[in-house]
Phi, psi and omega in degrees: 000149193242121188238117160274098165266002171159188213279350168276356204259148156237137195298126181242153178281132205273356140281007170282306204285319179255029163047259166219067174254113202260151199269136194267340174228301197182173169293089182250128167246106162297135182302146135275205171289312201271119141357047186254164183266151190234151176263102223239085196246180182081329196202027167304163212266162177287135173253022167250043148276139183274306178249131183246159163279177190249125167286165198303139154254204183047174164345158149104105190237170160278205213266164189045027164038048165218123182280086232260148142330129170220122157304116189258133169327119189077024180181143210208165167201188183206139186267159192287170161291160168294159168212142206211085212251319176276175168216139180300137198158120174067232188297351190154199178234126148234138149231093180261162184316304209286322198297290201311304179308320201275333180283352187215059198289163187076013195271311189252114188296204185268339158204117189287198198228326197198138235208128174237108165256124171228138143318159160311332200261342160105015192251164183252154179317303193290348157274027180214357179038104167221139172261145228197150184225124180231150124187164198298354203275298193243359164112205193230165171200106150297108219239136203265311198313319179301312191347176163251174216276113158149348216266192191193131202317163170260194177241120178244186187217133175204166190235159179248145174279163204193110157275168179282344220291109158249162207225125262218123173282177181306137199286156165271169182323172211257191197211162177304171206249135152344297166248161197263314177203176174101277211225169186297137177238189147229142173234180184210154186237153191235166203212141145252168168258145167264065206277136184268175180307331196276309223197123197262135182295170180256118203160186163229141196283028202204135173240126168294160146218139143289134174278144177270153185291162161254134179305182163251167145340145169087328185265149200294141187074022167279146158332160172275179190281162153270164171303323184216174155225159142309130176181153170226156200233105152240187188257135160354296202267354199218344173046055125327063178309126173265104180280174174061044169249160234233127175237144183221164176263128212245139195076030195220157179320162199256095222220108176324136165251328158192192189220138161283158158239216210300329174274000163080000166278170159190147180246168178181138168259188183061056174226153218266118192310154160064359158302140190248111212235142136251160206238132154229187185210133189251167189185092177335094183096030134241160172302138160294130196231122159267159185202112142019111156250153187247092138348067194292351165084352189247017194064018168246139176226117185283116191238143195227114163227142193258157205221105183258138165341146156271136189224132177313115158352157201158124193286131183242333185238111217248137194265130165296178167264149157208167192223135193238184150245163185293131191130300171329160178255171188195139169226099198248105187245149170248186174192122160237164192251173163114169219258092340299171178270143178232189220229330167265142163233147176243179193213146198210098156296097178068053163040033132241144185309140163261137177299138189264350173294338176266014204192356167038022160303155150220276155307322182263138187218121185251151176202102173265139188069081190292103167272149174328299188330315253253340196287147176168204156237148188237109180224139178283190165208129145236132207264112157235178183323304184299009184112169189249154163247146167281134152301160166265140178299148177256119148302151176225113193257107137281138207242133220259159188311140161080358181271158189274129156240063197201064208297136175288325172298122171294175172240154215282167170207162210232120182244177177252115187263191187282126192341334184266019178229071170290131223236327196187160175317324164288333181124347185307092181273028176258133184221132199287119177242033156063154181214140165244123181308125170300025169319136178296145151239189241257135171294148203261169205291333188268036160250354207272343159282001204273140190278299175331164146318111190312116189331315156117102195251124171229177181251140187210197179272139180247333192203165156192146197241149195291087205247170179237127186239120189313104184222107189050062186067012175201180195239122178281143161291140167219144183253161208211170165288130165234343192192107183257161190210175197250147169212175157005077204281138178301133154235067152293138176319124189261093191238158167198123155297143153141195197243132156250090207244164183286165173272003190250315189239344165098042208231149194277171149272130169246113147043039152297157188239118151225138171274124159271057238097239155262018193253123141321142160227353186178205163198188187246133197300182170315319188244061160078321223292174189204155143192174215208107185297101174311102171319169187282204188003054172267115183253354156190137216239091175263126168216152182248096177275138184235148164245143227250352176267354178076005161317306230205137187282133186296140184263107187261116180253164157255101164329098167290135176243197172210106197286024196250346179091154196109177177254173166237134167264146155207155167283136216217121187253145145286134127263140187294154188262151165310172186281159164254167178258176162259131159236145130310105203281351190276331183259184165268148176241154159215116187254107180311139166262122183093117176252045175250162217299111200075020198221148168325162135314134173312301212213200177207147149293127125268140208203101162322183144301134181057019162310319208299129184222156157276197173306325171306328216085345206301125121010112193221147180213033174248199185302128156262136172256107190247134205225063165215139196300119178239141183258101196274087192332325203276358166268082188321316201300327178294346173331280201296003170275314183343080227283150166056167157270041174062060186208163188207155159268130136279189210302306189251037157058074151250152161272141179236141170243178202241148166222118176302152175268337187137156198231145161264149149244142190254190127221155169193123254203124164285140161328339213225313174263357158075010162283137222265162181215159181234187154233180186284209156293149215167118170345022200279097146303117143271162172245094158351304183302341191259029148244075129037271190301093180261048146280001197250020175274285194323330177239042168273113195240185161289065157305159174248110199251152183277110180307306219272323187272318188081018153273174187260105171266169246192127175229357169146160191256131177283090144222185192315118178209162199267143185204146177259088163308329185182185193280342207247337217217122143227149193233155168259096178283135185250122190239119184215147189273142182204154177233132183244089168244017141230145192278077164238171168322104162249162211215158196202093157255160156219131173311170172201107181306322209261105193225157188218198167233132185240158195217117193231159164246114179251154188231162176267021188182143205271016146295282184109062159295088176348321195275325191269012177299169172254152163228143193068042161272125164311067192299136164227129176246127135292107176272135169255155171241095168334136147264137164339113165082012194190080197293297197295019175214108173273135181263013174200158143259135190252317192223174164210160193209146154220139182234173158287144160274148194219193215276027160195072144068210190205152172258069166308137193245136162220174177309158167180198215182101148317304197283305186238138170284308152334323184328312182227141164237159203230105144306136168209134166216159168216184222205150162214061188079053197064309191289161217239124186268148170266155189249167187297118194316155166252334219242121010287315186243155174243136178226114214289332174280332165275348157299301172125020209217125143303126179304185324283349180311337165291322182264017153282342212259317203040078212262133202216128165251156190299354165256064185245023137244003167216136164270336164317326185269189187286163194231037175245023173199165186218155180244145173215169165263126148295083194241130176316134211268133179241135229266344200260000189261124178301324187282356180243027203249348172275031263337237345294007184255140198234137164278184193292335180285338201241048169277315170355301165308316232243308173307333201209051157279134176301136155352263257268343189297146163308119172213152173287172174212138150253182178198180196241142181247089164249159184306186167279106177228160179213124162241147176208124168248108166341294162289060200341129178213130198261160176248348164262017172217110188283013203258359174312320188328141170242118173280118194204119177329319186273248256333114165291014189211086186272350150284089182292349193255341166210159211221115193251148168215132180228159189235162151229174226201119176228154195219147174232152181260036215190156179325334188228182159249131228234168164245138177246133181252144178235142191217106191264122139224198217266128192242340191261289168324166155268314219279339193228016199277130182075355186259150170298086205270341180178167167230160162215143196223145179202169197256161165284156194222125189255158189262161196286010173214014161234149187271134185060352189295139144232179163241118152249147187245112203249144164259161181202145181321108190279144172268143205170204177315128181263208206279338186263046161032033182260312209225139172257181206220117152266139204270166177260113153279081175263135181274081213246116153298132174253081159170213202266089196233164162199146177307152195239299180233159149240152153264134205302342167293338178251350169287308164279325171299301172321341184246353150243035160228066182326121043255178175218135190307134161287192287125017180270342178276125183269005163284000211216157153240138198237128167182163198255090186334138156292161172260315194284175184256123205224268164162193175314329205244349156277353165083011166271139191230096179227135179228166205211145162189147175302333171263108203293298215272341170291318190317307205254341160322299173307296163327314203281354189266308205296295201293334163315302169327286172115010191244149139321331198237265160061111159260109151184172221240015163246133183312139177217088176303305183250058192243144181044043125341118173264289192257176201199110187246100211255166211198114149241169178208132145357119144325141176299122163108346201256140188308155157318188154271333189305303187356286183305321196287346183253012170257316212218085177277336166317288220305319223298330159303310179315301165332311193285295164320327157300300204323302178285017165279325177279350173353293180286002201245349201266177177276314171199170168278118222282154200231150191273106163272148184284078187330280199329308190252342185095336169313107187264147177293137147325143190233169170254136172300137189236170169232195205304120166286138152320122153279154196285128191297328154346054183232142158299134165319143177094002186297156151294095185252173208222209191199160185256000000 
């Protein structure tokens, strides 16, 4: 065998290198100095270590020329999952780096240290002497032409080392000196960290210096004065010249010195040659900004100062929960960002101020020696000139000398066994396997200063025990909770999915940026997807999609994640940007706001004469191209484009939300070079009349929204003034002044107070069965503004919200109204991974035990699902009035509307409380795991050999592809157990049952896309396991086809299962990810249910790349079953042999004439256990002339 490490190295044989030194993991290559790949035996990193040292660089091995892993101080790594993007095929296996990153992107850091290769079967190169080019820089290749002569590359998989280290960027420039003169100043210079998931740098990001004093002006023995100085004022983000900015001399009485004009200049005399002076500048609606004055060396002095917006606060670092026992110490910190950054913050116990003289806080709040009074929730605030923001509250659990808070006893949790197994006399298929609550436990003494989340101890399973549960003449195996402790707290991947797509035509964003705050993070695939690894203790997920063509107005959404960890998908709309028009920059313009289709404009931009300026300041009066997009409320459809969710801080850092009139984006473009323009002051007009509500004339203001936070910030207040349209028509306009010197989103809002909670549920079925709910489904309320006498035609929308479902459901917060119940009605729909949960019928009858809401109170609610006057339409969203719940009424005191001070309540109202419901409409599916695992709570995993999931961090979900042949739709069972292994061979790892679905252009056909256990690695990744697969038809069926493409792998990957019961398909799962055209279906995702949503999509297709949610029965097929059944209506044969004893003999003759023509008889398989009968060896049936073009056809 031959190790290639790059394009200078020459190929050696690795029994030259390692003698008889045996390789301990794989095949490891360490970066050298020349980036060449190294051969690392002896001394691979363990690979059931969660953190590896990072291997030796440079030159050079030790003795017996073998090169050990060594641990460097301060500094750690870990390896990636395998990954296997190619297949051997034409020239060779490449997995090369850049390929990998773009199919896995976030997968891989930026630079690994070392690289690892194996085949599927789990064999190292040189034990199959194959020759290989590894490095960590570019990935791996196997080339077949190198090969030695008969052989052809194998199929590998390889993973990369990724260290932990995080590491600290270059410091910036030194920052102006404190004083200008007189007395020792100080300045100071910044750093960031390049922070890993793990780990914070080590170090401080801000460095001090002193500056030495300077005379001031004026004092005996200074320099002569110069005649003038010079200076210009822009802005920070866009280097914008700001005129009207206000210059003082900083450290001198505060005494005006000059004004910028229009062009951001400004002059001033009398400062002192060779004096070292600083100057700042203030300016209404930015932060005071310093700046240097510079000596030019010509008796002129030059001052340049940049000015960032004032930006409200926002909290980046949120204070935790945490749990002590008494006595023990707790340090809890918060950060908030913003334009200036700010410095004071206060802390509030159980929402009272704590004295900061007795508590010395500043960021940080230490509180020694912890009595039980202490316990509570704890949250800041910080406060600047610009406004204040709230932290989200920390629990503080104090726990008495000896108490647990993690009970050795599980708590019950009730899983579903398989139908053929009654449990009790009713009939009951539930049997209780225990939960141990993830509660945190109590921090050990080197956590209680730590600002973070507690390194991490939680209560989990500590033991677990085997149980047989007696089921249809035989015993299922179940593992059950025997005993929880506190161990290791789960860290799962916290991600959010989906698609970026226009809201008009449905066309992706291709190779969109999207941002977090101000950070790049990514970017968006070919067809919009996207996804986006959720930082930890992230309290709200603002991301920005930009499209790099200028298409489409940037989208800023606020995410729902789901903090239990997995991913949530969503759908994410563009609005297209308008055509642009030509204005005259010389004249005045006015551009209507709101197109929707039979209705007035809200308002209008006017824009004077000479708004128009360039970056410069400069004036610009030639052709403009203005371009802008307006998102018009009255236009339902437009809901899902909208940015951010409609909220602000207020005065006391409360989130407030706002309900919009409609929201704009500008552009505005020199004619002829397509260079941005910005403007001066300018006009927004409203038309008073398009408000409906009139409490809201009075608090109709202007906003701006903030990219990086995804808050609304306040540009000025709208009011009433008289306006002319025409000779014949006046109107009353609410007018407010604006200046567009950034390209961001504006809005014509009003707060709105008057707020409640809807408490919605989703279930996995239209039982509503408490045990069966979902989690991590998307709720979305759309708040509507009714029109009078006509609930179902909204004459707007005003706000939207989404939230997750977690294991008691979801709390929405909307508008609502005490006096008139009508005032606001609520749109609600939900999602599961794209997919559309259906809501509870209103039509023909409405019933109050499947709504979920007890009269009358339902019939205050006027709860209407969207198909309840038209049946054509979806029956996936339901409309309601959002009437305030009145506390003196009994029937209104259960929810499902909660008021707003009482979420509290409305989270942790019982299952039996009024609630709304969705619920999911799917075929007849059944899953069962030996090892219980819930898939909407990943800290459920349990590590165990039987675990059908041996990877808590990706999720393999694998299908087979079954096609039927018969009258009905069958149910098919996959029956897994352990095939390989020593430690499960023959042990149960799970069942699944799923019904067939037929399809709509073949007669009698059905299909199913059945899962099954994939086979690989179990959970301690030492040994892979080929899982034993049977393939079970439930009625009278026998196999017909395998397809021949899975038929030749299987049998050239030995051993291979039998196969003799024609009832039934038997086979030992591939280890590779195999496709379509093998009737195999496999996909990996960090979420088992998206993971499998997806396959299952793939496999409905009948494709690899493919989606759809229609059956195509005989497209990608692995097997083939025929199923007969009695006709409906037609006698037995005993029937027939006593009415019609001829006929019924002739039948019997026909039958064994054909006998021999038939392929076999079809046989009663034992569904339940799984169990096979004997059969007669059969031979081939004619296949049935019924096919799509293109089938794979195949043989049994």
């Amino acid at each position: 065998m031959w190790v290639w490490g790059g394009s200078e190295q020459r190929g050696v044989p690795i029994s030259a290198v390692t003698r008889r030194v045996p390789v301990l993991a794989a095949l490891c290559f360490g970066a050298s100095g020349s980036a060449r790949g190294r051969l690392v035996t002896g001394g691979c990193p363990e690979e059931k270590e969660g953190a590896l040292a990072l291997g030796t660089r440079g030159g050079g091995c030790p003795p017996n020329h073998a090169l050990r892993a060594r641990s460097v101080p301060g500094r750690g790594a870990e390896w990636t999952s395998w990954f296997n993007i190619d297949h051997p095929g034409g020239a060779g296996d490449y997995e090369s780096l850049e390929a990998i990153r773009f199919y896995y992107r976030g997968r891989v850091c930026e630079r690994p240290v070392a690289i690892q290769a194996r085949t599927t079967e789990w064999e190292l190169p040189e034990e199959v002497g194959e020759v290989v080019h590894v490095s960590p820089k570019k990935g791996f290749r196997c080339v077949n032409k190198e090969q030695p002569q008969g052989k052809t590359c194998s199929n590998y998989h390889i993973r990369f080392l990724c260290p932990l280290e995080p590491a600290w960027l270059e410091w910036g420039s030194w920052g102006p000196c404190s004083h200008s003169c007189g007395s020792a100043g100080t300045r100071t210079r910044h750093r960031s960290c390049k922070k890993t998931k793990k780990a914070p740098c080590a170090g401080r990001p801000t460095e001090v210096q002193k500056c030495p004093p300077s005379p001031c002006p004026g004092t005996l023995g200074t320099p002569d004065p110069l005649p003038f100085f010079l200076g210009t004022v822009v802005s920070a983000a866009t280097g914008a010249a700001l005129p009207d900015a206000r210059i003082f001399l900083e450290g001198r009485p505060p005494v005006l010195v000059a004004r910028s004009d229009a062009r951001g200049r400004f002059a001033a005399a009398g400062l002192c040659q060779g004096s070292a002076v600083n100057i700042s500048a203030h300016r209404d609606g930015f932060a005071p900004g310093l700046a240097p004055v510079v000596s030019n060396g010509s008796g002129v002095a030059v001052a340049h100062v940049r000015l960032r917006r004032l930006e409200k606060p926002y909290m980046v670092l949120h204070p935790t929960a945490k749990v002590r026992v008494a006595g023990q110490d707790v340090t809890f910190c918060c950060k908030a960002s913003g334009t200036p950054v700010p410095k004071k913050y206060y802390w509030y116990h159980n929402g009272t101020l704590l004295e900061r003289k007795v508590h010395r806080y500043g960021s940080r709040l230490v509180l020694s020696g912890l009595a039980p009074a202490q316990a509570g929730t704890y949250h800041c605030k910080a406060s600047t000139e610009a406004g204040a923001i709230k932290s989200a509250p920390a629990q503080l659990t104090v726990l008495a000398q000896g108490q647990q808070s993690c009970k050795p006893e599980p708590e019950p949790s009730l899983v579903e066994l398989p139908s053929e197994c009654p449990q009790d006399a009713a009939g009951s298929r539930y049997y209780d396997v225990g939960r141990c609550p993830p509660v945190p436990c109590a921090g050990s003494a080197a956590e209680q200063t730590g600002c973070g989340a507690d390194a991490g101890r939680c209560c989990g399973v500590r033991r677990m025990e085997m149980r047989e549960i007696p089921c249809a003449g035989s015993l299922l195996p179940l593992k059950v909770v025997a005993e929880c402790g506190c161990g290791p707290c789960a860290q799962p991947r916290v991600l959010v999915q989906g698609r970026v797509t226009a809201a008009d035509t449905g066309e992706p964003l291709r190779f969109g940026q999207i941002f977090l705050g101000g950070r790049k993070v990514g970017f968006t695939g070919y067809k919009g997807s996207f996804t986006i690894e959720v930082p930890p203790d992230t309290q709200r997920l603002v991301a920005r999609f930009v499209d790099r063509q200028q298409r489409f107005v940037d989208a800023i959404k606020v995410l729902p994640f789901n903090r239990r960890g997995g991913a949530v998908y969503q759908e994410v709309k563009m609005l297209r940007k308008k055509e642009p028009v030509d204005l005259d920059g010389s004249r005045s313009n006015a551009i209507p706001l709101g197109e929707a289709s039979g209705r007035e404009p809200i308002g209008e931009l006017v824009l004077p004469a000479g708004a128009f300026l360039r970056p410069s300041g400069e004036v610009f009066k030639g052709t403009v191209k203005a371009s802008i997009t307006f998102l018009d409320p009255r236009d339902m459809a437009t809901a899902g484009a909208a940015s951010s969710d409609l909220s602000f801080a207020d005065a006391e850092g409360e989130i407030v939300p706002l309900r919009t009139y409609g929201m704009f984006a500008v552009d505005f473009r020199e004619g002829k070079s397509g260079a941005a323009l910005q403007t001066g002051p300018v006009e927004v007009r409203m038309d008073a009349g398009q408000v409906w509500m009139p409490e809201h004339l009075q608090k109709m203001k202007l906003w701006s929204l903030n990219p990086e936070t995804g808050l609304w910030e306040e540009e000025g207040v709208l009011r009433p003034a008289g306006g002319s349209r025409g000779k014949r028509e006046e109107r009353t306009f609410l007018v407010g002044n604006l200046e567009i010197r950034e390209r961001r989103l504006f809005n014509l809002d009003v707060p709105e107070d008057r707020r409640c909670f809807v408490k919605v549920r989703a279930y996995s079925n239209e039982k509503f069965n408490p045990y069966e709910q979902l989690e991590g489904v998307v709720i979305s309320l759309i708040n509507l503004e009714p029109q009078p006498g006509f609930p179902a035609n909204p004459r707007a929308w005003g706000r939207f919200d989404s939230v997750v479902t977690g294991p008691n459901g979801a709390c929405l917060p909307a508008f609502c109204d005490g006096q008139r119940p009508d005032a606001y009605s609520a749109y609600v729909t939900a999602t599961l991974g794209g997919e559309e949960l259906e809501a509870v019928a209103s039509s023909p009858k409405l019933n109050p035990n499947a709504v979920g809401v007890s009269q009358p109170y339902l019939g205050k609610l006027g709860y209407r699902r969207l198909d309840h006057d038209d049946p054509n339409l979806k029956k996936t969203a339901f409309q309601i009035n959002v009437a305030k719940p009145d506390p003196n009424n009994v029937d209104e005191t259960n929810g499902p509307i909660y008021p707003y001070r009482s979420l509290e309540e409305c989270e942790e109202a019982p299952v039996s409380a009024n609630h709304l419901r969705f619920y999911r409409v799917e075929v007849d599916k059944y899953e069962y795991n030996v090892v219980p695992f819930k898939e909407s709570d990943l800290t459920s995993w349990t590590g165990d050999y039987l675990s059908w999931w041996p990877n808590p961090q990706e999720f393999r979900a694998c299908f087979i592809k079954v096609q039927i042949e018969g009258p009905q739709e069958y149910m098919v069972r996959s029956r897994n157990v352990g095939g390989s292994h020593p430690r499960t061979q023959g042990q149960l790892y799970g069942l699944r049952d799923t019904r067939s679905v037929r399809d709509m252009l073949l007669e009698n056909t059905s299909g199913a896309c059945v899962e099954f256990k994939c086979s690989g690695m179990l959970f301690d990744q030492s040994l892979v396991d080929r899982t034993l697969v049977s393939i079970i038809p439930q009625g009278s069926c026998h196999r017909t086809a395998v397809n021949s493409l899975l038929r030749e792998y299987l049998s050239r990957h030995p051993p291979v299962a039998e196969n003799n019961h024609t009832a039934a398909f038997t086979m030992l799962a591939p280890v590779d990810p195999l496709g379509h055209n093998y009737g195999i279906y496999t996909v990996t995702d960090q979420n088992p249910r998206l993971a499998k949503e997806i396959a299952i999509g793939r496999c409905f297709d009948g494709t690899s790349d493919g989606f759809s949610r229609e059956m195509k029965a005989d497209a990608g097929t692995a097997v083939t079953f025929t199923c007969r059944e009695r006709p409906a209506g037609r006698e037995s044969f005993f029937q027939r042999l006593l009415t019609a004893p001829a006929e019924a003999l002739a039948e019997i003759r026909r039958e064994m004439g054909t006998s021999e023509m038939r392929r076999a008889p079809p046989e009663v398989m034992d569904f339940a256990s799984g169990a096979q009968a004997p059969g007669p060896t059969a031979t081939r049936r004619t296949p049935s002339s019924r096919r799509r073009t293109g089938r794979v056809q195949g043989q049994p």
